[in-house]
Short mmCIF file of C-alpha atoms in Angstrom, two decimals:
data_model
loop_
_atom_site.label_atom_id
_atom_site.label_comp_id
_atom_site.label_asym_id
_atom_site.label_seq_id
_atom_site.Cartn_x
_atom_site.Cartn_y
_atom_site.Cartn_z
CA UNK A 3 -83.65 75.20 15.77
CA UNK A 4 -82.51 76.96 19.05
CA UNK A 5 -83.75 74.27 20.98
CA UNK A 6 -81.68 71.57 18.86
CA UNK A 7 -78.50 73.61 18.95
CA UNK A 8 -78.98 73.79 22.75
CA UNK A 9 -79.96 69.95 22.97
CA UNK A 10 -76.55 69.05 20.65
CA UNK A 11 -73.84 70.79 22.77
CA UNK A 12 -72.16 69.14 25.36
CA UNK A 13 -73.10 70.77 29.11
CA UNK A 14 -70.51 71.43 31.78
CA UNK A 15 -71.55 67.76 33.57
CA UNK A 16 -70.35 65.83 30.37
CA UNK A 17 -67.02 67.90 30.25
CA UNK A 18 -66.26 67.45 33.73
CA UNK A 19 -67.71 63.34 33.32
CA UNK A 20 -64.79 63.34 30.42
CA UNK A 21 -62.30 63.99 32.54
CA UNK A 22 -62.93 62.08 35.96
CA UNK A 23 -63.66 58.67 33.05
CA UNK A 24 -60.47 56.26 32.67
CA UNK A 25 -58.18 56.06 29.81
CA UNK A 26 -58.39 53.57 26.69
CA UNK A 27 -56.36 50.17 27.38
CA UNK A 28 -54.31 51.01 24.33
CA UNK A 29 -52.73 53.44 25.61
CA UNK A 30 -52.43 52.32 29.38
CA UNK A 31 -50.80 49.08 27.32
CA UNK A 32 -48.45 51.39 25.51
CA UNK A 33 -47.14 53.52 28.53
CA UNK A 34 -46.80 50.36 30.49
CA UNK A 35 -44.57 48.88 27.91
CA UNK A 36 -42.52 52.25 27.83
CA UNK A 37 -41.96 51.99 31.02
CA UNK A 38 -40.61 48.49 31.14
CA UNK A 39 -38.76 48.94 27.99
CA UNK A 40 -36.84 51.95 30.01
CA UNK A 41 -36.69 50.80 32.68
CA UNK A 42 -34.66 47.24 30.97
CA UNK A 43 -32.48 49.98 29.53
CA UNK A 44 -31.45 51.26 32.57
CA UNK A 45 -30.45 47.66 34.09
CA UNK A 46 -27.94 46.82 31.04
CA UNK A 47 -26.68 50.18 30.92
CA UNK A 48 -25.93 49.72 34.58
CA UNK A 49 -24.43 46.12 34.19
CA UNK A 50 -22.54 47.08 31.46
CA UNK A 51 -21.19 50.59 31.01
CA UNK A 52 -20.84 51.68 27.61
CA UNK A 53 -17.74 52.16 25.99
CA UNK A 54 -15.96 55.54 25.80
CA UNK A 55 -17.92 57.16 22.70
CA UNK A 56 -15.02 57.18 19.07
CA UNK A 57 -12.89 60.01 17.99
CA UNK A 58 -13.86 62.35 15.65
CA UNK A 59 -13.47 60.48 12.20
CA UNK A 60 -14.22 56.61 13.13
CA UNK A 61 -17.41 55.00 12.91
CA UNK A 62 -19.26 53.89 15.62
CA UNK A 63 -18.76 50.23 16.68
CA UNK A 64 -22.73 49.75 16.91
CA UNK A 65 -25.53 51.59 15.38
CA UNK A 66 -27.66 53.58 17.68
CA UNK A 67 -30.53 51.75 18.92
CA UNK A 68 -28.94 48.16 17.81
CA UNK A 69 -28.47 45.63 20.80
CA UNK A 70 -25.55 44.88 22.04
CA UNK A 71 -24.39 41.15 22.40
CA UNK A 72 -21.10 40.10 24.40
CA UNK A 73 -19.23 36.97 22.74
CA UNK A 74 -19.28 34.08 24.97
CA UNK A 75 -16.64 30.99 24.73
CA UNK A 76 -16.81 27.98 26.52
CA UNK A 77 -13.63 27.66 28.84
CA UNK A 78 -10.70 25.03 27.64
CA UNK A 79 -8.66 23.70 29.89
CA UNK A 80 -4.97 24.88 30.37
CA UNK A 81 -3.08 22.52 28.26
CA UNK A 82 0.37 21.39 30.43
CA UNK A 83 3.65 23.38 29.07
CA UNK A 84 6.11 21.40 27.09
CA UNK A 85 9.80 21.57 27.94
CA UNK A 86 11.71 22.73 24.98
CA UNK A 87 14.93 20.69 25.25
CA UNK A 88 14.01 16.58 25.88
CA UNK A 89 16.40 14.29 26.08
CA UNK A 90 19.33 16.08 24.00
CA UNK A 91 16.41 17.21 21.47
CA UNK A 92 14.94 20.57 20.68
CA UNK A 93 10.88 19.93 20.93
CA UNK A 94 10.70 23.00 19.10
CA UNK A 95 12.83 21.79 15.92
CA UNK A 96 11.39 18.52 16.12
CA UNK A 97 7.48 20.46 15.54
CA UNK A 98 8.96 22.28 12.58
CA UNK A 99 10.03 19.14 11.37
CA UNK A 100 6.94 17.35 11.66
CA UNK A 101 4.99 20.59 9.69
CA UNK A 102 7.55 20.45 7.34
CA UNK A 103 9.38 24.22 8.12
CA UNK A 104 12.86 23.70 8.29
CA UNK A 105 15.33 24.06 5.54
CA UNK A 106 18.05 21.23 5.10
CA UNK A 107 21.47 21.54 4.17
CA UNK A 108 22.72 19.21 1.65
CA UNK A 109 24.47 17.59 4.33
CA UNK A 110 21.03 16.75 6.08
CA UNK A 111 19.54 15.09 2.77
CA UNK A 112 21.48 11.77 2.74
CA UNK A 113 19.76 8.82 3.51
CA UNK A 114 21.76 8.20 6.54
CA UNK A 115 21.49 5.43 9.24
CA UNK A 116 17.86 6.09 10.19
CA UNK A 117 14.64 5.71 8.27
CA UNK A 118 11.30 6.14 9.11
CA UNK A 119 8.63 4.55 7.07
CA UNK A 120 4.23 4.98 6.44
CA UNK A 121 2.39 3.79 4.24
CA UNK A 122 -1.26 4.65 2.77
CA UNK A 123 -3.77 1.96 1.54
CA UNK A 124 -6.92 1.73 0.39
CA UNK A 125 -10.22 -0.43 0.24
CA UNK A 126 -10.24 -3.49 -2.45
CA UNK A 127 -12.03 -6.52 -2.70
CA UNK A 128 -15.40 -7.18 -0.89
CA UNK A 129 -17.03 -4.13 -0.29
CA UNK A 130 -13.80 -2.76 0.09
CA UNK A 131 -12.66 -4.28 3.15
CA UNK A 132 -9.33 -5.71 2.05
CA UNK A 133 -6.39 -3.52 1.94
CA UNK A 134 -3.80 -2.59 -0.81
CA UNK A 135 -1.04 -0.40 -0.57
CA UNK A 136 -1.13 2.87 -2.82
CA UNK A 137 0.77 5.36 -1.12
CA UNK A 138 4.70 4.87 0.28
CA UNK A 139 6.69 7.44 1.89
CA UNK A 140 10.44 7.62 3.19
CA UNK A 141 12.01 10.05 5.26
CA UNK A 142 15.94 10.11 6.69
CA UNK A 143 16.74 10.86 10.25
CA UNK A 144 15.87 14.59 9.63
CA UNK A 145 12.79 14.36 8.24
CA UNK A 146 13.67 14.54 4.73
CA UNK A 147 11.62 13.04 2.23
CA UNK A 148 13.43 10.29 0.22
CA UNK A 149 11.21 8.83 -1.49
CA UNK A 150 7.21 9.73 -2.00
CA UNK A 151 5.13 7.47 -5.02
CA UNK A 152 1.84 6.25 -5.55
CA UNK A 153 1.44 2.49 -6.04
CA UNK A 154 -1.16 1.58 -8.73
CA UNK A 155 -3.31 -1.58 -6.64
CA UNK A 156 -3.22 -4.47 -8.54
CA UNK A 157 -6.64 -5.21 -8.34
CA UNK A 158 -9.76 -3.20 -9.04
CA UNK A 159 -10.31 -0.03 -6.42
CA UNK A 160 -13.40 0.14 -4.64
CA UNK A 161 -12.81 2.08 -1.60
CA UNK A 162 -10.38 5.18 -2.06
CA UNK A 163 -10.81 5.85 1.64
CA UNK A 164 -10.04 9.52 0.54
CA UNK A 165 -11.48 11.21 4.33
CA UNK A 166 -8.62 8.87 6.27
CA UNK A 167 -5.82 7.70 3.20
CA UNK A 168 -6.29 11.27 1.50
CA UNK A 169 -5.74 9.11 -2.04
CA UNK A 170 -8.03 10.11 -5.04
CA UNK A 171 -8.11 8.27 -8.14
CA UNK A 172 -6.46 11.36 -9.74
CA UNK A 173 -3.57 10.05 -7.81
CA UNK A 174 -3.46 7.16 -9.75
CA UNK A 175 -2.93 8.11 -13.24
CA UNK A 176 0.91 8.13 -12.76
CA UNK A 177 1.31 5.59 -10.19
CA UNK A 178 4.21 3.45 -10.59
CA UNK A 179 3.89 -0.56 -10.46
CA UNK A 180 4.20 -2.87 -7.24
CA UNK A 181 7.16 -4.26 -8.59
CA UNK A 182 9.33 -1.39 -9.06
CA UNK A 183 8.25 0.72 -5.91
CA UNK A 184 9.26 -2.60 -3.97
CA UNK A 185 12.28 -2.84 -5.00
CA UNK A 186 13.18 0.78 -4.54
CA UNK A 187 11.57 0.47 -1.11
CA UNK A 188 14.32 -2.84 -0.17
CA UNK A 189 17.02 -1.14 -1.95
CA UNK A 190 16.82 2.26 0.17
CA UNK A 191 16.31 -0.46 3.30
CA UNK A 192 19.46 -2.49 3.17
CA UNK A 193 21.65 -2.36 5.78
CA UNK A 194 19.62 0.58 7.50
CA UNK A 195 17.62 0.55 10.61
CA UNK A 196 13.72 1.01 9.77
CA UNK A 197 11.61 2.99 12.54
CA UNK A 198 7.85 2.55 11.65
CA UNK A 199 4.87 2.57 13.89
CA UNK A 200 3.03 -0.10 13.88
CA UNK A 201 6.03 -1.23 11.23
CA UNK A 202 4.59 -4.51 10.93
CA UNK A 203 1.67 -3.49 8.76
CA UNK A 204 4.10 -1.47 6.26
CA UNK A 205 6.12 -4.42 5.86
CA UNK A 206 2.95 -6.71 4.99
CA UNK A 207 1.61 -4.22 2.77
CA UNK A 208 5.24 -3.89 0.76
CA UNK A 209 5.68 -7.91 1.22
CA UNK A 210 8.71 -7.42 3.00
CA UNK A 211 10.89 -8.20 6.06
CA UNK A 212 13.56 -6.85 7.93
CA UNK A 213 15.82 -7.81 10.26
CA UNK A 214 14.42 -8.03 14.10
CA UNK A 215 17.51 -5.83 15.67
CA UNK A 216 16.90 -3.28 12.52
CA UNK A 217 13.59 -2.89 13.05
CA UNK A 218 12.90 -0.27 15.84
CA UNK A 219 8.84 0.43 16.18
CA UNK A 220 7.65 3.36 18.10
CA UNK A 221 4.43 1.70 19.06
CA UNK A 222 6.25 -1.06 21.08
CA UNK A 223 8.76 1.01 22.77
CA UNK A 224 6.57 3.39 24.01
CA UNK A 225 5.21 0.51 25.84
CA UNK A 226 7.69 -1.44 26.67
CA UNK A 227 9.02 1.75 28.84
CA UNK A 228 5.93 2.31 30.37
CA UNK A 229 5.79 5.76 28.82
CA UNK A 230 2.11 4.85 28.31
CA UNK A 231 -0.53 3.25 29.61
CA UNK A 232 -2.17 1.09 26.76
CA UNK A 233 -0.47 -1.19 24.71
CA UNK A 234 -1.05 -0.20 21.39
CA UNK A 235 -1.35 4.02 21.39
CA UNK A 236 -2.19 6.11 18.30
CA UNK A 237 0.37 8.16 16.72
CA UNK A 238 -1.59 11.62 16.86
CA UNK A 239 -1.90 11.00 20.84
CA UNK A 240 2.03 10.27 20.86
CA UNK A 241 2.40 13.62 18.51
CA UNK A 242 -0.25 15.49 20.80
CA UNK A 243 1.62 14.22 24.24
CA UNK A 244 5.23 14.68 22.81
CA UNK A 245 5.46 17.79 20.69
CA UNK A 246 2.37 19.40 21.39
CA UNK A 247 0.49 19.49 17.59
CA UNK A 248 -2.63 17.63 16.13
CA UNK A 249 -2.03 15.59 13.09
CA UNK A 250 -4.24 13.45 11.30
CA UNK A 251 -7.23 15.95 12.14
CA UNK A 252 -8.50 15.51 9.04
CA UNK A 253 -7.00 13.17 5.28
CA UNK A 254 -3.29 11.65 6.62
CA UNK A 255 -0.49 12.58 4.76
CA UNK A 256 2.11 9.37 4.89
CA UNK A 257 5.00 12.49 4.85
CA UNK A 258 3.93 13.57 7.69
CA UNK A 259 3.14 10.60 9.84
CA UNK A 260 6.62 9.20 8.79
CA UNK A 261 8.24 12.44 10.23
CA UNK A 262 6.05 12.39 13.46
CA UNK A 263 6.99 8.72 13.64
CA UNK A 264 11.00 10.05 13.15
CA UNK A 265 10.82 12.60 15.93
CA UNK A 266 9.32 10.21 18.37
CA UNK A 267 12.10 7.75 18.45
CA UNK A 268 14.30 10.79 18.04
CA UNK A 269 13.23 11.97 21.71
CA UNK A 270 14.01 8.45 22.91
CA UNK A 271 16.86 7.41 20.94
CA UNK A 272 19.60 7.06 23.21
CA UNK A 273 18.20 5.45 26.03
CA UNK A 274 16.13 2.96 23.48
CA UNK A 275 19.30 2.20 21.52
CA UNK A 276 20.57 0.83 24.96
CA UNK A 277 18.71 -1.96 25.09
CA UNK A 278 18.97 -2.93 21.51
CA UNK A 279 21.33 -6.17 21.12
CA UNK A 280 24.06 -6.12 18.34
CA UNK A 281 23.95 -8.01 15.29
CA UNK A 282 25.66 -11.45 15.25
CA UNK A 283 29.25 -11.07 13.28
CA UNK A 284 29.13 -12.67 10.70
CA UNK A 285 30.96 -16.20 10.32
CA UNK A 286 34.53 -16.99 8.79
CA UNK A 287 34.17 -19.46 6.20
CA UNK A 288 35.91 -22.90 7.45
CA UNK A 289 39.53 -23.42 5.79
CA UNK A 290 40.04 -25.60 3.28
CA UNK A 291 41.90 -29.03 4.30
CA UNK A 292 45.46 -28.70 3.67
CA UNK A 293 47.42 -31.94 2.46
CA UNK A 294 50.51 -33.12 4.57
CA UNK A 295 53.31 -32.28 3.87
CA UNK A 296 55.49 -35.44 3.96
CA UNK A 297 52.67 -36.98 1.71
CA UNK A 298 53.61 -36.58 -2.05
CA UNK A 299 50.88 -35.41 -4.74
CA UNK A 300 51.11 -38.83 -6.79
CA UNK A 301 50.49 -40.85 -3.22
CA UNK A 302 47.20 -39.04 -2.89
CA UNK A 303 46.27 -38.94 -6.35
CA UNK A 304 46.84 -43.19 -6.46
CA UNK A 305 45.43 -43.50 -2.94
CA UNK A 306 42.22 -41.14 -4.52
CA UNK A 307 42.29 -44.14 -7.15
CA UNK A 308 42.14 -46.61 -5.62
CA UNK A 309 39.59 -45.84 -2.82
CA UNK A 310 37.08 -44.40 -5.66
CA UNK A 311 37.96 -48.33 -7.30
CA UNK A 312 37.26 -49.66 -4.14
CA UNK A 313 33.99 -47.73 -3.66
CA UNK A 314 32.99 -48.75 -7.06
CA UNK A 315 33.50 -52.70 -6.59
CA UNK A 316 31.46 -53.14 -3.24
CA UNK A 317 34.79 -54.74 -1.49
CA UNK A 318 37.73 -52.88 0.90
CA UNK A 319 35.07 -52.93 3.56
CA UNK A 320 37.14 -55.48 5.50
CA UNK A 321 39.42 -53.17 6.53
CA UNK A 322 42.38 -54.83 3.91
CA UNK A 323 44.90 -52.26 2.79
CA UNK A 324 43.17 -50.94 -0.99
CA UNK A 325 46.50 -50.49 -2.66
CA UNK A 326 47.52 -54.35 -2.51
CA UNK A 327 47.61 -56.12 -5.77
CA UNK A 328 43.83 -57.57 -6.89
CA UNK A 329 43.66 -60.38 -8.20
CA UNK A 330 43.38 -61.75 -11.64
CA UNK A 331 39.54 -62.89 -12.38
CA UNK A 332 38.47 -66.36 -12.51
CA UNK A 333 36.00 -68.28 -14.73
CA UNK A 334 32.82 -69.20 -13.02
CA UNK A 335 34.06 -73.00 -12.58
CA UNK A 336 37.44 -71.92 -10.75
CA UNK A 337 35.39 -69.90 -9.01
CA UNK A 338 32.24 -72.87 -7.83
CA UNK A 339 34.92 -75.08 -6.89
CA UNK A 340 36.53 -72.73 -4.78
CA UNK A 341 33.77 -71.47 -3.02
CA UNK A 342 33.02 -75.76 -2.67
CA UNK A 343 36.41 -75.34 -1.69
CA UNK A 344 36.28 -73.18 1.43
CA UNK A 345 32.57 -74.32 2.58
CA UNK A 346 34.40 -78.12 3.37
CA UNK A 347 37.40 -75.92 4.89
CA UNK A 348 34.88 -74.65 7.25
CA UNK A 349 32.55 -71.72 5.58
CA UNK A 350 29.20 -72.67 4.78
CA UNK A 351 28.45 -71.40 1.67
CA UNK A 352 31.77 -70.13 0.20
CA UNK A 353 32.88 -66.44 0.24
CA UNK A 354 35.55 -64.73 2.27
CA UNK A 355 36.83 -63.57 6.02
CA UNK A 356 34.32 -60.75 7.05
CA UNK A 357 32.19 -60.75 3.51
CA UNK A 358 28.98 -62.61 4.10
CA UNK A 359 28.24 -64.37 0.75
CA UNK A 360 24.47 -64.02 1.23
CA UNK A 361 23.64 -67.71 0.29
CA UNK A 362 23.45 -68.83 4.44
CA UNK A 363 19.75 -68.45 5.72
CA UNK A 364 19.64 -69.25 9.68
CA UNK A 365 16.36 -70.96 10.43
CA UNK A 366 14.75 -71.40 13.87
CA UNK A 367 13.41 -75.04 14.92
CA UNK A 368 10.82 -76.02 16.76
CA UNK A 369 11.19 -79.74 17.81
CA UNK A 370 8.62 -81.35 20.16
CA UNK A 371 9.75 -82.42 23.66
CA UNK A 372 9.96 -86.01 23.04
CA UNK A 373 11.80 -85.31 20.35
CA UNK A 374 13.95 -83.12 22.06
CA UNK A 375 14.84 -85.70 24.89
CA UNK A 376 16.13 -88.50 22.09
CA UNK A 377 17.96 -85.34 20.33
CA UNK A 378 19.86 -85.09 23.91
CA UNK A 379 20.31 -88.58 24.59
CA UNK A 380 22.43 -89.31 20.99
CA UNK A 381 24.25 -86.26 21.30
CA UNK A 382 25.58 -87.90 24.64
CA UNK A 383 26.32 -90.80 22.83
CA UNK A 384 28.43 -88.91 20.33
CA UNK A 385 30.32 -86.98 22.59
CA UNK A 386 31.37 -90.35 24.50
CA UNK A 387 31.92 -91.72 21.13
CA UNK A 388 34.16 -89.17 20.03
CA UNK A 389 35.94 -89.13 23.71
CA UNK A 390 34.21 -85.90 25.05
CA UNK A 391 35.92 -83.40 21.93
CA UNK A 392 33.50 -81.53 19.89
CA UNK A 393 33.30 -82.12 16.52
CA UNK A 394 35.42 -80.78 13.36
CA UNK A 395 31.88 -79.82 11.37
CA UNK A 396 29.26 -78.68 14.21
CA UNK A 397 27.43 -76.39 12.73
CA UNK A 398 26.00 -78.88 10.73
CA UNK A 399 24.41 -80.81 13.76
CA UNK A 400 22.85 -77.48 15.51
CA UNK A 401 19.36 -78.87 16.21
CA UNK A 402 20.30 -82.01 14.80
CA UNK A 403 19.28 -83.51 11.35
CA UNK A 404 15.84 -85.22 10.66
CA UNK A 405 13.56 -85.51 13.23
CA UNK A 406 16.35 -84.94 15.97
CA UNK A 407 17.09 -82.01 17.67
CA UNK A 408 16.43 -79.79 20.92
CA UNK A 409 13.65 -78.01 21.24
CA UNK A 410 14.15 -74.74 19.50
CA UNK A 411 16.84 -75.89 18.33
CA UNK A 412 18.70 -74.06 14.82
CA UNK A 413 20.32 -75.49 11.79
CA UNK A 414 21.74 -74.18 8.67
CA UNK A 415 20.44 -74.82 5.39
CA UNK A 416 22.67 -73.93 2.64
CA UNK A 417 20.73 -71.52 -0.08
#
């Protein structure tokens, strides 16, 4: 037993062996870890000094031990000042207008000279891609609202548009007719001038028109005064380049765009109404004919007579005076023998100086030539016959009669 006790206990070579032996790798791992960890420590403490430690009573910002994170924000670029005063306007009244944070007199809330118009539509038809009008707004020269409805579509809805128009169809359980908001729309528009952008589609979603020199449309004018570059520019760049605020970030509001729309042209209104040509004035109406006054009223009322007699009857044509005597009507046998009359007195046909009786029909001749040359030879013969005078009844003998005649000759034949 002596001998196992002494075998069992560890000698002075195995203590000394214990001690010259490596650590495990656990814990070289651990103290190498501590050291990094503190040795981290020490770089952000040194980078970034921590704040001055709270008075007596406040909690500490961050829990000891937590990490501490610095905010980071990406960096925006300066945006360019904007003056405050712009052509005779406040910039800074005209962005309270257009948010809709200024208080009007009662002064302020006629309807004015000036009125700016938008409109809202949404998607019928075809997958939705026609467009109907279901939102109108008005607003005066100060931005106040005049008139604000919802216009029930007159065909089914299938596109409420509801993330651009901001129209829902709770909207349209009290909308008012197409009728009636047109005509309140026209009424409000007569004789005012009607600033719009884009004013063109408002009108052809109202089915409307207004006069060219009333019509004043921001969209244009910016352009035609080179104030920008493209040709058609959106309203919220306008708004954002103007006045300095986003609108239309997210559903439109047709208040607001109308008001953005009034404070543009407000900025520019006196050197754009420059160039704007008057309206026309408007026409006298012609005066009526006055009689003379050395004529009497019963001269004019018989000369009235007689030219609506005249009229009436076919004749005064001839230039005879229409107040002479007419005369009495014949029978038809006075009358044939007249006419028989007058055609041996020398016109063919009967009828009167300048009134063609319509019973003459001139008719063209063609003769051959051999026929033509005896034609020519008697007419020689008559003429020396007759001593070289012409005729009493010549017409009679244009082209001659029978086979004789010139060539191309013309006759008369009586009807």
């Amino acid at each position: 037993m002596e001998k196992h006790k002494k075998a069992s206990a560890p000698s002075s070579n195995w203590l000394l062996l214990h001690k010259q032996l490596p650590k495990s790798k656990a814990s070289s791992s651990h103290t190498k870890h501590s050291a990094f960890a503190a040795r981290k420590r020490r770089k952000i403490d040194h980078a970034s000094p921590s704040p001055p430690p709270p008075e007596s009573g406040e909690p500490h910002a961050f829990p000891r031990g937590a990490p501490r994170y610095e905010a980071h924000t990406a960096p925006t670029a300066p945006t360019a000042p904007i003056q405050d005063a712009k052509n005779g306007e406040s910039v800074t009244q005209l962005r309270s207008m257009v948010l809709g944070e200024v208080e009007h007199p009662p002064a302020h809330q006629q309807p004015g000279k000036y009125l700016a118009v938008d409109c809202e539509m949404v998607g019928v038809g075809l997958d939705g891609a026609e467009s109907a009008l279901a939102r109108v707004s008005l607003v005066n020269f100060h931005g106040v609202v005049l008139m604000d409805e919802f216009v029930r579509p007159r065909e089914r809805v299938v596109d409420y548009r509801t993330q651009f128009s901001g129209i829902r169809p709770a909207d349209m359980v009290n909308a008012k007719s197409f009728e009636e908001v047109q005509k309140t729309v026209a009424d409000l528009l007569k004789d005012r001038i009607l600033v719009g952008h884009a004013v063109h589609n408002d009108l052809k979603a109202l089915l409307l028109s207004h006069p060219r020199p009333q019509t004043r449309d921001t969209q244009l004018l910016y352009h035609k005064h080179g104030l920008v570059r493209g040709r058609r520019p959106a309203l919220r760049n306008l708004v954002q380049q103007e006045l300095g605020i986003a609108i239309q970030a997210g559903e439109h509001s047709s208040v607001t765009d109308a008001r953005a729309t009034m404070a543009l042209f407000r900025l520019h209104r006196r050197q754009w109404e420059k160039d704007v040509r008057p309206l026309p004035a408007p026409r006298a109406p012609a005066p009526a004919p006055t009689r003379a006054r050395s004529e009497s009223p019963a001269r004019a009322e018989s000369k009235k007579r007689a030219r609506s007699a005249v009229d009436s009857d076919g004749e005064g044509s001839d230039g005879e005076d229409s107040d002479a005597p007419k005369p009495k009507p014949q029978s038809k046998s006075k009358a044939d023998g007249k006419g028989k009359a007058k055609a041996k007195d020398g016109f063919p046909g009967g009828g009167r100086r300048g009134v063609s009786s319509g019973l003459s029909t001139v008719v063209k001749v063609v003769r051959p030539a051999g026929a033509a040359k005896g034609a020519k030879a008697k007419g020689k013969a008559k003429t020396g016959a007759s001593g070289g005078k012409p005729k009493d009844e010549w017409w009679k003998d244009l082209g001659g009669r029978g086979g004789g005649g010139a060539k191309g000759g013309m006759r008369v034949a009586a009807g």
